[in-house]
Amino acid sequence: MPVLNVALIGSEELARSLGKRGDVRDIESYVHKEERDGNTMVLSFLRPLRHPERLRPLLSVLNVAKFGIIEIQRVDSALGEAMVALGCSGIEKGHAIISSDDGGWIDSEQVRILLNQAGLGDWEIHDGEIDEHAIREELFVFLENSASEREKLDDSPLVLPVDQHFNVKGVGLVAIGYVQAGSVSKHDEVEVLPDGEFGVARSLQVMDDDVDHAFAGDRVGLALRNLREQSLHRGCMITKRASGALSRHDKSEVIILNAPFQKRQISVGDVVHAAVDLQFVVGRVHSTEGDLITIIWDAPLWIRSDNSSNVVIAQLDAEPMRLMGTVSHIEHA
């Protein structure tokens, strides 16, 4: 059941026009399923809540998404930050929908300039009403054309960040999260980091259906046995035993590619946040030497060993642009 996760930064009305509302946390999900050539294909629209008040839900969505939709109701700093976040997260394909919320006029040429500056030059602009069916059809084509990329990701070692967990009567301990890379199957032995404890996959659910396997892009409920509940928390990582999928960073040397529009420089003593694979880890700048910045993390930061992680650096007290940039180089310090 191939899934395309789409970042949707816009109104609830737009989201409801594209999919059926699902679960709600600090992120709302809207799902649209279709049978195509005998296969069920899924579009999952993920709408972050409370942006610009909170940055983490936006970056969490962008950690998962492969395509973007942004509804432009006004041109302001929040729009600029959202565009920059999409660009920093490598969301190269998307739709910008102009929909003024006060009946005013928004210049599509200005929107094009902003998209180009944010690194979203290949995005399509819609000025006025949209054809939801045409947009969904384009997304399904994108999903079909990315089959080889999905297969490569599925063949990678398992990376499954946990964002919720609870005990279910008759089922036991359940961890929920998005499979970022690799796959997990019933009866697999998995390791929970950072505690290094092991458990066995008792059962799996994707889209409320019992399944034997979950793949990259799936939001999975993973029922586990032989595992202490205390080893699970938001931001912990599930992988396979001895897979070497993740590298632990307590102190890192990084080079940051500055975000568009960002003029502020990171200095010694600054507090920063790293957003990667649904982690949001706080760190403090220990030293700087040229472009090289050394950061000590308050909690372990897990980076994929194959260097495929897309790490976005933010400063929550930076105004008006909290996105500092993307990490172009990271190694242990």
CSV table of C-alpha atoms in Angstrom, one decimal:
chain,number,residue,atom,x,y,z
A,1,MET,CA,0.0,0.0,0.0
A,2,PRO,CA,2.3,2.8,-1.2
A,3,VAL,CA,1.8,6.1,0.7
A,4,LEU,CA,2.8,9.6,-0.3
A,5,ASN,CA,3.0,12.0,2.7
A,6,VAL,CA,2.2,15.6,1.7
A,7,ALA,CA,3.0,18.6,3.8
A,8,LEU,CA,-0.1,20.8,3.8
A,9,ILE,CA,0.4,24.3,5.2
A,10,GLY,CA,-3.0,25.9,4.9
A,11,SER,CA,-6.6,26.0,6.1
A,12,GLU,CA,-8.7,23.1,7.4
A,13,GLU,CA,-11.2,23.8,4.5
A,14,LEU,CA,-8.5,23.1,1.9
A,15,ALA,CA,-7.4,20.0,3.8
A,16,ARG,CA,-10.9,18.6,3.9
A,17,SER,CA,-11.3,19.1,0.2
A,18,LEU,CA,-8.3,16.8,-0.5
A,19,GLY,CA,-8.8,14.0,2.1
A,20,LYS,CA,-10.8,12.5,4.9
A,21,ARG,CA,-9.8,13.7,8.3
A,22,GLY,CA,-7.9,11.2,10.5
A,23,ASP,CA,-6.1,11.5,13.7
A,24,VAL,CA,-5.3,14.9,15.4
A,25,ARG,CA,-2.2,15.6,17.6
A,26,ASP,CA,-0.1,18.7,17.0
A,27,ILE,CA,-0.5,17.5,13.4
A,28,GLU,CA,-3.7,16.8,11.6
A,29,SER,CA,-3.9,14.0,9.0
A,30,TYR,CA,-6.2,13.8,6.0
A,31,VAL,CA,-6.2,10.6,3.9
A,32,HIS,CA,-7.4,9.8,0.4
A,33,LYS,CA,-7.2,6.2,-0.9
A,34,GLU,CA,-7.7,4.9,-4.4
A,35,GLU,CA,-7.5,1.6,-6.1
A,36,ARG,CA,-5.2,1.9,-9.1
A,37,ASP,CA,-4.2,-1.1,-11.2
A,38,GLY,CA,-5.3,-3.4,-8.5
A,39,ASN,CA,-3.3,-1.7,-5.8
A,40,THR,CA,-4.4,0.6,-3.0
A,41,MET,CA,-2.5,3.8,-3.1
A,42,VAL,CA,-2.7,6.4,-0.4
A,43,LEU,CA,-2.3,10.2,-0.2
A,44,SER,CA,-1.7,11.4,3.4
A,45,PHE,CA,-2.0,15.1,3.8
A,46,LEU,CA,-0.2,16.3,7.0
A,47,ARG,CA,-1.3,19.7,8.4
A,48,PRO,CA,0.9,21.2,11.2
A,49,LEU,CA,-1.1,23.0,13.8
A,50,ARG,CA,-0.3,26.3,15.7
A,51,HIS,CA,2.3,27.6,13.2
A,52,PRO,CA,3.8,30.2,13.5
A,53,GLU,CA,3.3,30.0,17.3
A,54,ARG,CA,5.1,26.7,17.4
A,55,LEU,CA,7.8,25.6,15.0
A,56,ARG,CA,8.2,21.9,15.9
A,57,PRO,CA,5.0,20.6,14.3
A,58,LEU,CA,5.9,22.2,11.0
A,59,LEU,CA,9.4,20.7,11.0
A,60,SER,CA,8.0,17.3,12.1
A,61,VAL,CA,5.7,17.3,9.1
A,62,LEU,CA,8.6,18.3,6.8
A,63,ASN,CA,10.7,15.4,8.2
A,64,VAL,CA,8.1,13.0,6.8
A,65,ALA,CA,6.8,14.7,3.6
A,66,LYS,CA,8.0,14.2,0.1
A,67,PHE,CA,5.7,16.8,-1.6
A,68,GLY,CA,4.2,20.1,-0.4
A,69,ILE,CA,1.1,22.3,-0.7
A,70,ILE,CA,1.0,25.8,0.8
A,71,GLU,CA,-2.1,28.0,0.8
A,72,ILE,CA,-1.1,31.7,0.6
A,73,GLN,CA,-3.8,33.8,2.3
A,74,ARG,CA,-1.4,36.7,3.1
A,75,VAL,CA,2.2,37.6,2.4
A,76,ASP,CA,3.9,37.9,5.8
A,77,SER,CA,6.8,36.6,7.9
A,78,ALA,CA,4.9,33.4,8.7
A,79,LEU,CA,4.6,32.6,5.0
A,80,GLY,CA,8.3,33.4,4.4
A,81,GLU,CA,9.3,31.1,7.3
A,82,ALA,CA,7.1,28.2,6.0
A,83,MET,CA,8.6,28.6,2.5
A,84,VAL,CA,12.1,28.6,3.8
A,85,ALA,CA,11.3,25.5,6.0
A,86,LEU,CA,10.0,23.7,2.9
A,87,GLY,CA,13.1,24.6,1.0
A,88,CYS,CA,15.5,23.6,3.8
A,89,SER,CA,13.7,20.3,4.1
A,90,GLY,CA,14.3,19.5,0.4
A,91,ILE,CA,10.6,19.5,-0.6
A,92,GLU,CA,11.4,20.2,-4.3
A,93,LYS,CA,7.9,19.6,-5.7
A,94,GLY,CA,4.7,21.3,-4.6
A,95,HIS,CA,1.7,23.6,-5.2
A,96,ALA,CA,1.4,27.2,-4.0
A,97,ILE,CA,-2.3,28.1,-3.9
A,98,ILE,CA,-3.2,31.8,-3.7
A,99,SER,CA,-6.3,32.3,-1.6
A,100,SER,CA,-6.5,35.7,0.0
A,101,ASP,CA,-8.4,35.5,3.3
A,102,ASP,CA,-9.7,39.1,3.2
A,103,GLY,CA,-10.7,39.4,-0.4
A,104,GLY,CA,-7.5,41.3,-1.2
A,105,TRP,CA,-5.1,40.8,-4.1
A,106,ILE,CA,-1.9,38.8,-3.9
A,107,ASP,CA,0.6,39.3,-6.7
A,108,SER,CA,1.4,35.9,-8.3
A,109,GLU,CA,4.7,37.3,-9.6
A,110,GLN,CA,5.7,38.2,-6.0
A,111,VAL,CA,4.8,34.7,-4.9
A,112,ARG,CA,7.0,33.3,-7.7
A,113,ILE,CA,9.9,35.5,-6.6
A,114,LEU,CA,9.5,34.3,-3.0
A,115,LEU,CA,9.4,30.6,-4.1
A,116,ASN,CA,12.5,31.0,-6.1
A,117,GLN,CA,14.3,32.7,-3.3
A,118,ALA,CA,13.3,29.9,-0.9
A,119,GLY,CA,14.6,27.2,-3.2
A,120,LEU,CA,11.1,26.1,-4.4
A,121,GLY,CA,11.5,27.2,-8.1
A,122,ASP,CA,9.9,24.0,-9.5
A,123,TRP,CA,6.6,24.6,-7.5
A,124,GLU,CA,3.4,25.3,-9.4
A,125,ILE,CA,1.3,28.4,-8.6
A,126,HIS,CA,-2.5,28.3,-8.6
A,127,ASP,CA,-4.2,31.7,-8.6
A,128,GLY,CA,-7.8,31.3,-7.6
A,129,GLU,CA,-9.9,28.1,-7.3
A,130,ILE,CA,-8.2,24.8,-7.6
A,131,ASP,CA,-9.2,21.4,-9.1
A,132,GLU,CA,-8.8,19.0,-6.2
A,133,HIS,CA,-9.2,16.0,-8.5
A,134,ALA,CA,-6.4,17.2,-10.8
A,135,ILE,CA,-4.1,17.9,-7.8
A,136,ARG,CA,-4.7,14.4,-6.4
A,137,GLU,CA,-4.1,12.9,-9.8
A,138,GLU,CA,-0.7,14.6,-10.1
A,139,LEU,CA,0.2,13.4,-6.6
A,140,PHE,CA,-0.7,9.8,-7.6
A,141,VAL,CA,1.5,10.1,-10.7
A,142,PHE,CA,4.3,11.5,-8.5
A,143,LEU,CA,3.8,8.5,-6.2
A,144,GLU,CA,3.9,6.0,-9.1
A,145,ASN,CA,7.0,7.6,-10.6
A,146,SER,CA,8.9,7.5,-7.3
A,147,ALA,CA,8.6,3.7,-7.0
A,148,SER,CA,12.4,3.1,-7.5
A,149,GLU,CA,13.2,5.7,-4.8
A,150,ARG,CA,10.8,4.0,-2.4
A,151,GLU,CA,12.3,0.6,-3.1
A,152,LYS,CA,15.8,1.9,-2.3
A,153,LEU,CA,14.5,3.5,0.9
A,154,ASP,CA,12.7,0.2,1.9
A,155,ASP,CA,16.0,-1.7,1.5
A,156,SER,CA,17.8,0.6,3.9
A,157,PRO,CA,18.2,-0.2,7.6
A,158,LEU,CA,15.1,0.5,9.8
A,159,VAL,CA,14.7,4.0,11.2
A,160,LEU,CA,11.5,4.4,13.1
A,161,PRO,CA,11.2,7.5,15.5
A,162,VAL,CA,8.5,7.1,18.1
A,163,ASP,CA,6.1,10.0,18.8
A,164,GLN,CA,3.5,8.2,20.9
A,165,HIS,CA,3.2,5.1,23.0
A,166,PHE,CA,0.6,3.5,25.2
A,167,ASN,CA,-0.7,0.2,26.6
A,168,VAL,CA,-3.7,-1.3,24.8
A,169,LYS,CA,-5.8,-3.9,26.7
A,170,GLY,CA,-5.4,-7.3,25.0
A,171,VAL,CA,-2.5,-6.0,22.8
A,172,GLY,CA,0.1,-4.6,25.2
A,173,LEU,CA,2.7,-2.0,24.6
A,174,VAL,CA,2.3,-0.1,21.4
A,175,ALA,CA,4.7,2.4,19.8
A,176,ILE,CA,3.5,4.7,17.1
A,177,GLY,CA,5.6,6.6,14.5
A,178,TYR,CA,6.5,7.1,10.9
A,179,VAL,CA,8.9,4.6,9.2
A,180,GLN,CA,11.6,6.9,7.9
A,181,ALA,CA,13.7,4.2,6.3
A,182,GLY,CA,13.7,0.5,6.0
A,183,SER,CA,10.9,-1.8,6.9
A,184,VAL,CA,9.6,-3.7,9.9
A,185,SER,CA,7.7,-7.0,10.0
A,186,LYS,CA,5.9,-9.2,12.5
A,187,HIS,CA,8.2,-11.1,14.7
A,188,ASP,CA,11.2,-8.9,14.0
A,189,GLU,CA,13.5,-8.2,16.9
A,190,VAL,CA,14.0,-4.5,17.3
A,191,GLU,CA,16.2,-2.3,19.4
A,192,VAL,CA,15.0,0.9,21.2
A,193,LEU,CA,17.6,3.8,21.4
A,194,PRO,CA,19.0,5.4,23.5
A,195,ASP,CA,18.3,2.8,26.2
A,196,GLY,CA,19.5,-0.1,24.0
A,197,GLU,CA,16.7,-2.4,25.1
A,198,PHE,CA,15.2,-5.1,22.8
A,199,GLY,CA,11.7,-6.2,22.0
A,200,VAL,CA,9.8,-8.3,19.4
A,201,ALA,CA,7.2,-7.0,17.0
A,202,ARG,CA,4.0,-8.7,18.0
A,203,SER,CA,1.7,-7.1,15.5
A,204,LEU,CA,1.5,-4.0,13.2
A,205,GLN,CA,-1.2,-1.7,12.1
A,206,VAL,CA,-1.1,0.8,9.2
A,207,MET,CA,-4.1,3.0,8.4
A,208,ASP,CA,-6.1,1.0,11.0
A,209,ASP,CA,-5.5,-2.2,9.1
A,210,ASP,CA,-3.5,-5.2,10.5
A,211,VAL,CA,-0.5,-5.8,8.3
A,212,ASP,CA,2.5,-8.1,8.3
A,213,HIS,CA,5.0,-5.4,7.1
A,214,ALA,CA,5.3,-1.6,7.3
A,215,PHE,CA,7.5,0.3,4.9
A,216,ALA,CA,9.1,3.8,4.6
A,217,GLY,CA,6.4,6.4,4.7
A,218,ASP,CA,3.9,4.3,6.7
A,219,ARG,CA,2.6,5.6,10.0
A,220,VAL,CA,2.7,2.3,12.0
A,221,GLY,CA,1.4,1.2,15.3
A,222,LEU,CA,3.9,-1.4,16.5
A,223,ALA,CA,2.8,-3.7,19.3
A,224,LEU,CA,5.9,-4.9,21.2
A,225,ARG,CA,6.5,-7.7,23.7
A,226,ASN,CA,9.4,-8.3,26.0
A,227,LEU,CA,10.0,-4.5,26.3
A,228,ARG,CA,9.8,-2.2,29.3
A,229,GLU,CA,7.4,0.7,28.8
A,230,GLN,CA,10.0,3.0,30.4
A,231,SER,CA,12.3,2.6,27.4
A,232,LEU,CA,9.8,4.3,25.1
A,233,HIS,CA,9.4,8.1,24.9
A,234,ARG,CA,8.8,10.7,22.3
A,235,GLY,CA,11.9,11.0,20.2
A,236,CYS,CA,13.3,7.6,20.9
A,237,MET,CA,14.3,5.5,17.9
A,238,ILE,CA,13.5,2.0,16.9
A,239,THR,CA,15.8,0.1,14.7
A,240,LYS,CA,16.9,-3.5,14.1
A,241,ARG,CA,19.5,-5.3,16.3
A,242,ALA,CA,23.1,-4.6,15.3
A,243,SER,CA,21.9,-2.8,12.1
A,244,GLY,CA,24.2,0.2,12.5
A,245,ALA,CA,21.4,2.3,11.0
A,246,LEU,CA,22.0,5.2,13.4
A,247,SER,CA,25.0,7.0,14.8
A,248,ARG,CA,24.7,8.7,18.3
A,249,HIS,CA,25.8,12.3,18.6
A,250,ASP,CA,26.4,13.9,22.0
A,251,LYS,CA,28.7,16.5,20.6
A,252,SER,CA,28.9,17.4,16.9
A,253,GLU,CA,31.0,19.5,14.5
A,254,VAL,CA,28.7,20.9,11.9
A,255,ILE,CA,28.8,23.1,8.9
A,256,ILE,CA,25.5,24.9,8.2
A,257,LEU,CA,24.3,26.1,4.9
A,258,ASN,CA,22.5,29.3,5.7
A,259,ALA,CA,18.7,29.6,5.1
A,260,PRO,CA,17.5,32.2,2.6
A,261,PHE,CA,16.7,35.5,4.2
A,262,GLN,CA,18.6,34.6,7.4
A,263,LYS,CA,21.1,37.3,8.3
A,264,ARG,CA,21.8,36.3,11.9
A,265,GLN,CA,25.1,34.5,12.6
A,266,ILE,CA,25.3,31.6,15.2
A,267,SER,CA,27.6,32.5,18.1
A,268,VAL,CA,29.2,30.7,21.0
A,269,GLY,CA,26.7,30.2,23.8
A,270,ASP,CA,23.7,30.2,21.4
A,271,VAL,CA,21.0,27.6,22.0
A,272,VAL,CA,19.9,25.8,18.8
A,273,HIS,CA,17.5,23.0,17.9
A,274,ALA,CA,18.1,20.2,15.4
A,275,ALA,CA,15.1,18.8,13.6
A,276,VAL,CA,15.7,15.5,11.9
A,277,ASP,CA,13.7,12.2,11.6
A,278,LEU,CA,11.0,13.7,13.9
A,279,GLN,CA,13.6,14.5,16.6
A,280,PHE,CA,13.8,18.1,18.0
A,281,VAL,CA,16.9,18.1,20.0
A,282,VAL,CA,18.3,21.2,21.9
A,283,GLY,CA,22.0,22.0,21.9
A,284,ARG,CA,24.3,24.7,22.9
A,285,VAL,CA,27.1,26.1,20.7
A,286,HIS,CA,30.4,25.3,22.3
A,287,SER,CA,32.8,26.9,19.8
A,288,THR,CA,33.1,28.2,16.2
A,289,GLU,CA,36.1,28.2,13.9
A,290,GLY,CA,35.4,29.5,10.5
A,291,ASP,CA,32.4,27.7,9.1
A,292,LEU,CA,32.8,24.8,11.6
A,293,ILE,CA,30.5,25.0,14.6
A,294,THR,CA,30.8,22.6,17.6
A,295,ILE,CA,27.5,21.9,19.4
A,296,ILE,CA,26.9,20.0,22.6
A,297,TRP,CA,23.5,18.3,22.6
A,298,ASP,CA,21.3,18.1,25.7
A,299,ALA,CA,20.0,14.6,24.6
A,300,PRO,CA,21.4,12.1,22.1
A,301,LEU,CA,20.9,13.2,18.5
A,302,TRP,CA,20.6,10.2,16.2
A,303,ILE,CA,21.9,10.6,12.6
A,304,ARG,CA,21.5,8.0,9.9
A,305,SER,CA,24.9,6.3,9.3
A,306,ASP,CA,24.5,6.5,5.6
A,307,ASN,CA,24.4,10.4,5.9
A,308,SER,CA,21.0,10.5,4.3
A,309,SER,CA,19.6,12.5,7.2
A,310,ASN,CA,18.3,16.0,6.4
A,311,VAL,CA,19.1,18.1,9.5
A,312,VAL,CA,17.5,21.5,9.9
A,313,ILE,CA,18.9,23.9,12.5
A,314,ALA,CA,16.6,26.5,14.2
A,315,GLN,CA,16.9,29.1,16.9
A,316,LEU,CA,13.6,29.7,18.6
A,317,ASP,CA,14.5,33.2,19.8
A,318,ALA,CA,15.6,34.4,16.4
A,319,GLU,CA,13.1,36.9,14.9
A,320,PRO,CA,11.5,37.1,12.4
A,321,MET,CA,13.2,34.0,10.9
A,322,ARG,CA,13.8,31.0,13.2
A,323,LEU,CA,15.3,28.8,10.5
A,324,MET,CA,19.0,29.1,10.5
A,325,GLY,CA,19.7,26.6,7.7
A,326,THR,CA,20.5,23.0,6.8
A,327,VAL,CA,23.5,20.9,7.9
A,328,SER,CA,25.8,20.2,5.0
A,329,HIS,CA,28.4,18.4,7.1
A,330,ILE,CA,28.2,16.7,10.5
A,331,GLU,CA,30.6,14.5,12.4
A,332,HIS,CA,31.4,13.5,16.0
A,333,ALA,CA,33.4,16.1,17.9
